[in-house]
PDB file of C-alpha atoms in Angstrom:
ATOM      1  CA  MET A   1     145.831  48.898 117.542  1.00 60.00           C
ATOM      2  CA  SER A   2     142.343  49.086 116.725  1.00 68.00           C
ATOM      3  CA  VAL A   3     142.213  45.549 117.280  1.00 80.00           C
ATOM      4  CA  GLU A   4     139.654  44.995 120.056  1.00 89.00           C
ATOM      5  CA  ARG A   5     139.766  41.910 121.428  1.00 95.00           C
ATOM      6  CA  PHE A   6     142.187  38.294 119.596  1.00 97.00           C
ATOM      7  CA  LEU A   7     143.034  34.470 120.990  1.00 97.00           C
ATOM      8  CA  LEU A   8     146.440  34.329 121.882  1.00 97.00           C
ATOM      9  CA  ILE A   9     148.260  30.756 120.786  1.00 94.00           C
ATOM     10  CA  ALA A  10     150.546  30.670 123.239  1.00 94.00           C
ATOM     11  CA  GLY A  11     154.487  28.595 122.693  1.00 90.00           C
ATOM     12  CA  GLU A  12     157.199  27.516 124.985  1.00 89.00           C
ATOM     13  CA  GLY A  13     158.851  30.172 128.165  1.00 88.00           C
ATOM     14  CA  GLY A  14     157.440  34.012 129.247  1.00 90.00           C
ATOM     15  CA  ILE A  15     157.270  35.988 126.003  1.00 92.00           C
ATOM     16  CA  PRO A  16     153.554  35.171 126.162  1.00 94.00           C
ATOM     17  CA  ALA A  17     152.432  36.131 128.431  1.00 95.00           C
ATOM     18  CA  LEU A  18     154.606  39.392 128.555  1.00 95.00           C
ATOM     19  CA  VAL A  19     152.299  39.796 124.990  1.00 96.00           C
ATOM     20  CA  TYR A  20     148.725  39.358 127.591  1.00 97.00           C
ATOM     21  CA  ARG A  21     149.538  41.523 129.926  1.00 96.00           C
ATOM     22  CA  GLN A  22     151.258  44.204 127.880  1.00 97.00           C
ATOM     23  CA  ALA A  23     147.536  43.856 125.419  1.00 97.00           C
ATOM     24  CA  ILE A  24     145.435  43.785 128.430  1.00 97.00           C
ATOM     25  CA  ARG A  25     146.833  47.204 129.538  1.00 96.00           C
ATOM     26  CA  ARG A  26     146.005  48.628 126.780  1.00 95.00           C
ATOM     27  CA  GLY A  27     142.541  47.010 127.195  1.00 95.00           C
ATOM     28  CA  HIS A  28     142.551  44.436 124.623  1.00 96.00           C
ATOM     29  CA  THR A  29     140.622  41.435 125.228  1.00 96.00           C
ATOM     30  CA  VAL A  30     142.528  38.149 124.630  1.00 97.00           C
ATOM     31  CA  LYS A  31     141.526  34.723 125.278  1.00 97.00           C
ATOM     32  CA  VAL A  32     144.210  32.085 125.229  1.00 97.00           C
ATOM     33  CA  ALA A  33     145.410  29.373 123.971  1.00 95.00           C
ATOM     34  CA  SER A  34     148.148  26.815 124.921  1.00 94.00           C
ATOM     35  CA  PHE A  35     149.867  24.318 124.866  1.00 92.00           C
ATOM     36  CA  SER A  36     150.044  21.220 127.303  1.00 90.00           C
ATOM     37  CA  PHE A  37     154.088  20.107 127.276  1.00 87.00           C
ATOM     38  CA  PHE A  38     154.849  23.472 126.802  1.00 88.00           C
ATOM     39  CA  LYS A  39     156.450  25.672 129.501  1.00 88.00           C
ATOM     40  CA  THR A  40     154.255  29.525 130.095  1.00 88.00           C
ATOM     41  CA  ASP A  41     154.486  31.116 132.765  1.00 91.00           C
ATOM     42  CA  PRO A  42     151.969  29.855 135.801  1.00 91.00           C
ATOM     43  CA  ASP A  43     150.782  33.171 135.896  1.00 91.00           C
ATOM     44  CA  LEU A  44     149.123  33.259 132.180  1.00 95.00           C
ATOM     45  CA  PRO A  45     145.366  32.495 131.814  1.00 94.00           C
ATOM     46  CA  ARG A  46     145.040  29.096 130.079  1.00 93.00           C
ATOM     47  CA  ASP A  47     141.365  29.039 127.963  1.00 95.00           C
ATOM     48  CA  HIS A  48     141.711  26.058 126.374  1.00 93.00           C
ATOM     49  CA  VAL A  49     145.407  23.729 126.448  1.00 93.00           C
ATOM     50  CA  MET A  50     145.811  21.872 123.204  1.00 90.00           C
ATOM     51  CA  GLU A  51     147.197  18.341 124.048  1.00 89.00           C
ATOM     52  CA  PHE A  52     148.634  18.257 119.983  1.00 86.00           C
ATOM     53  CA  PHE A  53     148.595  21.217 117.225  1.00 85.00           C
ATOM     54  CA  SER A  54     146.493  21.500 114.739  1.00 88.00           C
ATOM     55  CA  LEU A  55     144.948  23.879 112.880  1.00 89.00           C
ATOM     56  CA  ASP A  56     141.836  22.130 111.973  1.00 90.00           C
ATOM     57  CA  VAL A  57     141.784  22.487 116.840  1.00 91.00           C
ATOM     58  CA  LEU A  58     142.958  25.959 116.060  1.00 92.00           C
ATOM     59  CA  PHE A  59     139.991  27.106 112.956  1.00 94.00           C
ATOM     60  CA  ALA A  60     137.847  25.872 116.169  1.00 94.00           C
ATOM     61  CA  ILE A  61     139.317  28.014 119.137  1.00 95.00           C
ATOM     62  CA  LEU A  62     138.748  30.969 116.645  1.00 95.00           C
ATOM     63  CA  GLU A  63     135.035  29.674 115.473  1.00 95.00           C
ATOM     64  CA  ARG A  64     134.009  29.261 118.664  1.00 93.00           C
ATOM     65  CA  PHE A  65     135.512  32.533 120.622  1.00 92.00           C
ATOM     66  CA  ASP A  66     133.945  34.352 117.102  1.00 94.00           C
ATOM     67  CA  TYR A  67     137.658  36.012 116.481  1.00 96.00           C
ATOM     68  CA  SER A  68     138.715  36.732 113.798  1.00 96.00           C
ATOM     69  CA  HIS A  69     143.093  38.076 114.924  1.00 96.00           C
ATOM     70  CA  LEU A  70     145.836  35.808 116.245  1.00 96.00           C
ATOM     71  CA  CYS A  71     148.412  36.141 117.674  1.00 95.00           C
ATOM     72  CA  LEU A  72     151.591  33.764 117.355  1.00 92.00           C
ATOM     73  CA  SER A  73     153.687  33.919 120.510  1.00 92.00           C
ATOM     74  CA  GLY A  74     156.710  31.987 121.904  1.00 88.00           C
ATOM     75  CA  LYS A  75     158.646  29.645 121.542  1.00 83.00           C
ATOM     76  CA  VAL A  76     158.133  27.034 119.761  1.00 78.00           C
ATOM     77  CA  PRO A  77     161.548  23.718 119.816  1.00 71.00           C
ATOM     78  CA  ARG A  78     162.420  22.507 116.583  1.00 66.00           C
ATOM     79  CA  GLY A  79     162.434  19.729 118.026  1.00 65.00           C
ATOM     80  CA  THR A  80     158.420  19.391 118.203  1.00 68.00           C
ATOM     81  CA  LEU A  81     157.978  19.424 114.416  1.00 63.00           C
ATOM     82  CA  LEU A  82     160.525  15.379 114.981  1.00 61.00           C
ATOM     83  CA  GLU A  83     157.739  14.634 117.456  1.00 65.00           C
ATOM     84  CA  SER A  84     154.250  13.466 115.803  1.00 63.00           C
ATOM     85  CA  ALA A  85     152.690  12.663 118.874  1.00 67.00           C
ATOM     86  CA  ARG A  86     152.455  16.133 119.372  1.00 78.00           C
ATOM     87  CA  LEU A  87     150.920  17.147 115.539  1.00 78.00           C
ATOM     88  CA  GLY A  88     147.770  16.902 114.443  1.00 79.00           C
ATOM     89  CA  GLU A  89     147.010  14.464 111.285  1.00 83.00           C
ATOM     90  CA  ASP A  90     146.344  17.918 108.901  1.00 82.00           C
ATOM     91  CA  LEU A  91     150.314  19.262 109.861  1.00 75.00           C
ATOM     92  CA  LEU A  92     151.644  15.786 110.047  1.00 76.00           C
ATOM     93  CA  GLN A  93     149.811  16.084 106.280  1.00 77.00           C
ATOM     94  CA  SER A  94     151.088  18.765 105.654  1.00 75.00           C
ATOM     95  CA  LEU A  95     155.500  18.819 106.923  1.00 73.00           C
ATOM     96  CA  LYS A  96     155.351  15.503 104.717  1.00 73.00           C
ATOM     97  CA  ARG A  97     154.274  17.221 101.699  1.00 75.00           C
ATOM     98  CA  CYS A  98     156.831  20.702 102.592  1.00 74.00           C
ATOM     99  CA  GLU A  99     160.801  19.544 100.647  1.00 71.00           C
ATOM    100  CA  ASP A 100     162.247  21.955 103.245  1.00 70.00           C
ATOM    101  CA  TRP A 101     161.824  21.952 107.378  1.00 69.00           C
ATOM    102  CA  ARG A 102     163.432  25.151 108.220  1.00 71.00           C
ATOM    103  CA  ASP A 103     161.973  27.931 110.398  1.00 69.00           C
ATOM    104  CA  GLY A 104     160.738  30.186 107.470  1.00 68.00           C
ATOM    105  CA  PRO A 105     158.829  28.295 105.057  1.00 71.00           C
ATOM    106  CA  LEU A 106     157.456  26.445 107.788  1.00 73.00           C
ATOM    107  CA  LEU A 107     156.272  29.149 109.736  1.00 75.00           C
ATOM    108  CA  THR A 108     155.786  30.410 105.403  1.00 76.00           C
ATOM    109  CA  ALA A 109     153.093  28.031 105.258  1.00 78.00           C
ATOM    110  CA  LEU A 110     151.288  27.777 108.965  1.00 82.00           C
ATOM    111  CA  PHE A 111     150.561  31.834 108.106  1.00 84.00           C
ATOM    112  CA  GLU A 112     149.320  31.600 104.359  1.00 85.00           C
ATOM    113  CA  ARG A 113     146.940  28.433 106.127  1.00 87.00           C
ATOM    114  CA  ILE A 114     145.686  31.164 107.941  1.00 91.00           C
ATOM    115  CA  ARG A 115     144.896  33.876 105.755  1.00 91.00           C
ATOM    116  CA  GLN A 116     143.251  31.527 103.102  1.00 91.00           C
ATOM    117  CA  ALA A 117     140.768  30.626 106.557  1.00 93.00           C
ATOM    118  CA  GLY A 118     139.716  33.776 106.499  1.00 95.00           C
ATOM    119  CA  TYR A 119     141.857  34.611 109.698  1.00 95.00           C
ATOM    120  CA  HIS A 120     144.405  38.213 110.479  1.00 95.00           C
ATOM    121  CA  LEU A 121     147.630  37.785 112.755  1.00 93.00           C
ATOM    122  CA  LEU A 122     148.895  40.294 114.775  1.00 94.00           C
ATOM    123  CA  SER A 123     152.875  40.158 114.958  1.00 93.00           C
ATOM    124  CA  PRO A 124     154.189  40.276 119.126  1.00 93.00           C
ATOM    125  CA  LEU A 125     155.947  42.820 118.797  1.00 92.00           C
ATOM    126  CA  ASP A 126     153.443  45.486 118.692  1.00 92.00           C
ATOM    127  CA  PHE A 127     152.955  45.182 122.200  1.00 95.00           C
ATOM    128  CA  LEU A 128     156.587  44.460 122.701  1.00 94.00           C
ATOM    129  CA  GLN A 129     158.804  47.832 120.666  1.00 93.00           C
ATOM    130  CA  GLU A 130     159.713  48.919 124.675  1.00 94.00           C
ATOM    131  CA  PHE A 131     162.276  45.621 125.493  1.00 96.00           C
ATOM    132  CA  LEU A 132     163.886  45.717 122.423  1.00 95.00           C
ATOM    133  CA  THR A 133     167.377  46.523 122.710  1.00 95.00           C
ATOM    134  CA  ARG A 134     168.953  49.470 122.244  1.00 95.00           C
ATOM    135  CA  PRO A 135     172.101  50.683 121.133  1.00 96.00           C
ATOM    136  CA  GLU A 136     173.999  51.580 124.263  1.00 96.00           C
ATOM    137  CA  ILE A 137     175.852  49.503 126.726  1.00 97.00           C
ATOM    138  CA  ILE A 138     173.102  48.050 129.085  1.00 97.00           C
ATOM    139  CA  VAL A 139     175.388  47.198 132.537  1.00 97.00           C
ATOM    140  CA  GLY A 140     178.921  46.502 133.151  1.00 95.00           C
ATOM    141  CA  PRO A 141     181.646  47.979 131.776  1.00 94.00           C
ATOM    142  CA  GLY A 142     182.642  48.487 128.108  1.00 94.00           C
ATOM    143  CA  PRO A 143     184.447  45.261 126.290  1.00 96.00           C
ATOM    144  CA  THR A 144     187.747  45.892 126.600  1.00 96.00           C
ATOM    145  CA  PRO A 145     189.263  46.044 122.494  1.00 96.00           C
ATOM    146  CA  GLU A 146     190.186  42.857 122.686  1.00 96.00           C
ATOM    147  CA  GLU A 147     186.487  41.393 123.210  1.00 97.00           C
ATOM    148  CA  TRP A 148     184.762  44.728 120.459  1.00 97.00           C
ATOM    149  CA  GLU A 149     187.185  42.355 117.413  1.00 96.00           C
ATOM    150  CA  ASP A 150     185.054  38.823 119.526  1.00 97.00           C
ATOM    151  CA  ILE A 151     182.029  41.081 118.590  1.00 97.00           C
ATOM    152  CA  ARG A 152     182.770  42.818 115.026  1.00 95.00           C
ATOM    153  CA  PHE A 153     183.671  39.185 114.319  1.00 95.00           C
ATOM    154  CA  GLY A 154     180.860  37.520 116.251  1.00 95.00           C
ATOM    155  CA  PHE A 155     177.976  38.478 114.835  1.00 95.00           C
ATOM    156  CA  SER A 156     179.338  38.677 110.876  1.00 92.00           C
ATOM    157  CA  LEU A 157     178.947  34.566 111.852  1.00 95.00           C
ATOM    158  CA  ALA A 158     175.562  35.795 113.495  1.00 95.00           C
ATOM    159  CA  ARG A 159     173.637  37.146 111.362  1.00 93.00           C
ATOM    160  CA  PHE A 160     175.723  34.483 109.228  1.00 93.00           C
ATOM    161  CA  LEU A 161     173.806  31.605 110.900  1.00 92.00           C
ATOM    162  CA  ALA A 162     170.738  33.278 111.921  1.00 90.00           C
ATOM    163  CA  ASP A 163     169.806  33.683 108.200  1.00 89.00           C
ATOM    164  CA  TRP A 164     170.548  30.329 106.783  1.00 88.00           C
ATOM    165  CA  GLU A 165     168.421  29.413 109.682  1.00 83.00           C
ATOM    166  CA  VAL A 166     170.757  27.186 112.001  1.00 89.00           C
ATOM    167  CA  GLY A 167     170.067  29.268 115.077  1.00 90.00           C
ATOM    168  CA  GLN A 168     170.967  32.754 116.480  1.00 92.00           C
ATOM    169  CA  THR A 169     174.487  32.718 119.171  1.00 96.00           C
ATOM    170  CA  VAL A 170     177.515  32.463 118.362  1.00 97.00           C
ATOM    171  CA  VAL A 171     179.811  31.979 121.991  1.00 97.00           C
ATOM    172  CA  LEU A 172     183.933  33.207 121.287  1.00 96.00           C
ATOM    173  CA  LYS A 173     187.506  33.791 122.514  1.00 96.00           C
ATOM    174  CA  ARG A 174     189.843  35.864 121.065  1.00 95.00           C
ATOM    175  CA  LYS A 175     188.283  34.735 117.357  1.00 95.00           C
ATOM    176  CA  ALA A 176     187.899  31.842 118.730  1.00 96.00           C
ATOM    177  CA  VAL A 177     184.531  29.920 118.498  1.00 97.00           C
ATOM    178  CA  LEU A 178     184.104  27.604 121.097  1.00 97.00           C
ATOM    179  CA  SER A 179     180.276  27.488 120.107  1.00 97.00           C
ATOM    180  CA  VAL A 180     177.366  27.995 117.801  1.00 96.00           C
ATOM    181  CA  GLU A 181     173.581  27.797 118.676  1.00 94.00           C
ATOM    182  CA  ALA A 182     171.612  25.152 116.400  1.00 89.00           C
ATOM    183  CA  ALA A 183     168.130  23.751 117.878  1.00 82.00           C
ATOM    184  CA  GLU A 184     169.276  23.388 121.369  1.00 86.00           C
ATOM    185  CA  GLY A 185     169.422  26.955 122.174  1.00 87.00           C
ATOM    186  CA  THR A 186     170.688  29.516 123.348  1.00 92.00           C
ATOM    187  CA  ASN A 187     171.858  28.376 127.035  1.00 92.00           C
ATOM    188  CA  GLU A 188     172.937  25.027 125.652  1.00 94.00           C
ATOM    189  CA  ALA A 189     175.367  26.683 123.041  1.00 95.00           C
ATOM    190  CA  ILE A 190     176.938  28.539 125.854  1.00 95.00           C
ATOM    191  CA  ARG A 191     177.161  25.939 128.077  1.00 95.00           C
ATOM    192  CA  ARG A 192     179.003  23.712 125.764  1.00 95.00           C
ATOM    193  CA  GLY A 193     181.587  27.083 124.821  1.00 95.00           C
ATOM    194  CA  VAL A 194     182.441  27.234 128.296  1.00 94.00           C
ATOM    195  CA  ALA A 195     182.655  23.708 129.323  1.00 94.00           C
ATOM    196  CA  LEU A 196     186.299  24.634 126.606  1.00 94.00           C
ATOM    197  CA  THR A 197     187.919  27.610 127.923  1.00 93.00           C
ATOM    198  CA  ARG A 198     188.042  29.087 131.324  1.00 89.00           C
ATOM    199  CA  GLY A 199     187.240  32.701 131.953  1.00 90.00           C
ATOM    200  CA  ARG A 200     185.319  35.848 130.409  1.00 95.00           C
ATOM    201  CA  VAL A 201     183.955  34.559 127.443  1.00 97.00           C
ATOM    202  CA  VAL A 202     182.059  36.411 124.460  1.00 98.00           C
ATOM    203  CA  VAL A 203     178.033  35.515 123.242  1.00 98.00           C
ATOM    204  CA  ILE A 204     177.001  37.270 120.609  1.00 97.00           C
ATOM    205  CA  LYS A 205     173.236  36.473 119.186  1.00 96.00           C
ATOM    206  CA  ALA A 206     171.422  38.346 115.729  1.00 94.00           C
ATOM    207  CA  ALA A 207     168.662  38.052 114.419  1.00 90.00           C
ATOM    208  CA  ARG A 208     168.749  37.336 110.518  1.00 87.00           C
ATOM    209  CA  SER A 209     168.692  39.824 108.020  1.00 83.00           C
ATOM    210  CA  TYR A 210     164.508  39.815 107.189  1.00 74.00           C
ATOM    211  CA  GLN A 211     163.945  38.262 111.083  1.00 65.00           C
ATOM    212  CA  ASP A 212     159.585  38.148 111.010  1.00 64.00           C
ATOM    213  CA  GLY A 213     158.684  39.355 113.042  1.00 66.00           C
ATOM    214  CA  MET A 214     155.408  37.358 113.519  1.00 69.00           C
ATOM    215  CA  VAL A 215     156.379  34.667 115.729  1.00 63.00           C
ATOM    216  CA  ASP A 216     160.488  34.666 115.269  1.00 63.00           C
ATOM    217  CA  PHE A 217     162.468  37.070 117.095  1.00 78.00           C
ATOM    218  CA  PRO A 218     166.411  36.560 119.368  1.00 87.00           C
ATOM    219  CA  THR A 219     165.315  37.502 122.533  1.00 91.00           C
ATOM    220  CA  ALA A 220     167.997  37.175 126.279  1.00 93.00           C
ATOM    221  CA  GLY A 221     167.020  36.525 129.698  1.00 91.00           C
ATOM    222  CA  PRO A 222     167.365  35.850 133.013  1.00 95.00           C
ATOM    223  CA  GLU A 223     168.725  32.607 132.915  1.00 93.00           C
ATOM    224  CA  THR A 224     170.843  33.655 130.280  1.00 95.00           C
ATOM    225  CA  VAL A 225     173.279  36.297 132.061  1.00 97.00           C
ATOM    226  CA  ARG A 226     173.551  33.819 134.795  1.00 96.00           C
ATOM    227  CA  LEU A 227     174.973  30.510 132.694  1.00 94.00           C
ATOM    228  CA  LEU A 228     176.874  32.844 131.356  1.00 95.00           C
ATOM    229  CA  GLY A 229     178.211  35.043 135.263  1.00 95.00           C
ATOM    230  CA  GLU A 230     178.587  31.076 136.596  1.00 93.00           C
ATOM    231  CA  SER A 231     180.877  30.347 133.856  1.00 91.00           C
ATOM    232  CA  GLY A 232     183.378  33.460 134.824  1.00 91.00           C
ATOM    233  CA  GLY A 233     181.637  36.136 133.186  1.00 94.00           C
ATOM    234  CA  GLY A 234     182.095  37.781 129.944  1.00 96.00           C
ATOM    235  CA  VAL A 235     180.024  40.338 127.224  1.00 98.00           C
ATOM    236  CA  LEU A 236     176.825  39.465 126.210  1.00 98.00           C
ATOM    237  CA  ALA A 237     176.083  41.727 123.075  1.00 98.00           C
ATOM    238  CA  LEU A 238     172.951  41.874 121.259  1.00 97.00           C
ATOM    239  CA  GLU A 239     171.418  43.019 118.054  1.00 95.00           C
ATOM    240  CA  ALA A 240     169.993  46.470 118.361  1.00 95.00           C
ATOM    241  CA  GLY A 241     166.853  46.876 117.582  1.00 92.00           C
ATOM    242  CA  LYS A 242     165.900  43.422 117.334  1.00 91.00           C
ATOM    243  CA  THR A 243     166.607  41.493 120.152  1.00 93.00           C
ATOM    244  CA  LEU A 244     163.981  41.936 123.627  1.00 94.00           C
ATOM    245  CA  ILE A 245     165.127  41.602 127.636  1.00 96.00           C
ATOM    246  CA  PRO A 246     161.373  41.070 128.417  1.00 93.00           C
ATOM    247  CA  ASP A 247     163.078  41.259 132.014  1.00 94.00           C
ATOM    248  CA  LEU A 248     165.710  43.567 131.824  1.00 95.00           C
ATOM    249  CA  ALA A 249     165.503  44.428 136.191  1.00 96.00           C
ATOM    250  CA  THR A 250     166.709  40.901 136.831  1.00 96.00           C
ATOM    251  CA  VAL A 251     169.255  40.701 133.900  1.00 97.00           C
ATOM    252  CA  ILE A 252     170.660  43.823 135.163  1.00 97.00           C
ATOM    253  CA  LYS A 253     170.798  42.345 138.334  1.00 97.00           C
ATOM    254  CA  LEU A 254     172.859  39.017 137.704  1.00 97.00           C
ATOM    255  CA  ALA A 255     175.473  41.321 135.373  1.00 97.00           C
ATOM    256  CA  GLY A 256     176.667  42.573 138.127  1.00 95.00           C
ATOM    257  CA  GLU A 257     176.386  39.636 140.751  1.00 95.00           C
ATOM    258  CA  GLY A 258     178.063  37.589 137.917  1.00 94.00           C
ATOM    259  CA  ARG A 259     180.676  40.021 136.180  1.00 95.00           C
ATOM    260  CA  VAL A 260     179.013  40.241 132.933  1.00 97.00           C
ATOM    261  CA  SER A 261     178.443  42.450 130.186  1.00 98.00           C
ATOM    262  CA  VAL A 262     175.330  43.528 128.707  1.00 98.00           C
ATOM    263  CA  LEU A 263     175.306  45.459 125.983  1.00 97.00           C
ATOM    264  CA  GLY A 264     173.044  46.885 121.965  1.00 97.00           C
ATOM    265  CA  VAL A 265     175.213  46.605 119.090  1.00 95.00           C
ATOM    266  CA  ALA A 266     174.296  47.964 116.115  1.00 88.00           C
ATOM    267  CA  GLY A 267     174.327  45.562 112.786  1.00 67.00           C
ATOM    268  CA  LYS A 268     177.823  45.324 111.380  1.00 53.00           C
ATOM    269  CA  ASP A 269     177.696  48.112 108.764  1.00 41.00           C
ATOM    270  CA  GLU A 270     176.907  50.583 111.654  1.00 45.00           C
ATOM    271  CA  MET A 271     179.417  49.106 113.856  1.00 51.00           C
TER     272      MET A 271
END
C-alpha cells in the first residue's frame, strides 16, 4: 500500500485497535478519531474524540491533519442511527432523504459523500488479511454428522439473512432454528437461542454474498466463544475467507475450556 498516512475512524469494539497496530507495524502514520459513546480498546490512541457523528466534522478533522485518506473501522450499532442526539444535522438531513435504512444503502450514500468531497477510503481488510478464518477445524473435535447437517442447513439460512441485511448469525439444533441475529448482535442472539434448549448447539456466522469490505464484515471474538461454552458448548462455524478472528489465541483457550469446536467452512456450493 502506497498510502503513508491516514485517519482511522474508530467504531465500537477491538477491530480499530487491531487495524491501528497493523498499520503502525507496516510504517504508516495514523491519526485516530473516535466517538465518546462507543466502547473501544483502552490502548487505542485518541487524537480527536467526537461527541456526535457528522461528516462535516469529519471533513474538518481531515483538513486539520491535512490527510486525504481515511479508514472506517469497527462496529456501528444500528441503534446509533435511531438516536438523533448522536448524529450531526448534516447526517440527520441525509437520513430524512433516505427511504431505505438498511446498512447497504446507508453505507453507499455515506461513501459517495466522502468520495465527492475528494477523500479516499481504505478498507480495514487491507490490514487484516492474516486474521481471516481459514477453511479448517481451528480448535476442538470436528462436528458430528448431525452437526454437519445443521451447518449445511444453517449456512443457507445465515447467508439469506445476511443478504437481506437482517443479521449474520443463526443458532440451531437438529435443524430447529432457535434464534437469528438482528439489530441486537451475535451474542444476544446466542443468549436467546441457548435459553430454549440444553446441551450443545450450532452457531453459524456468514457474510453477505457480496460483502462490502470497507466497513462491514463478520467477526468472532472471545466473548462469543465464552458465552457458547458457558451455555453447554457446541459448534461455532464461521465462513472461511470472510470472517475475522482477531484474538485467535484467546478463542482457542476459551474453546478448549468450554467444549466448543470452532471451524471455518467454505461457501455453500463448496461444502
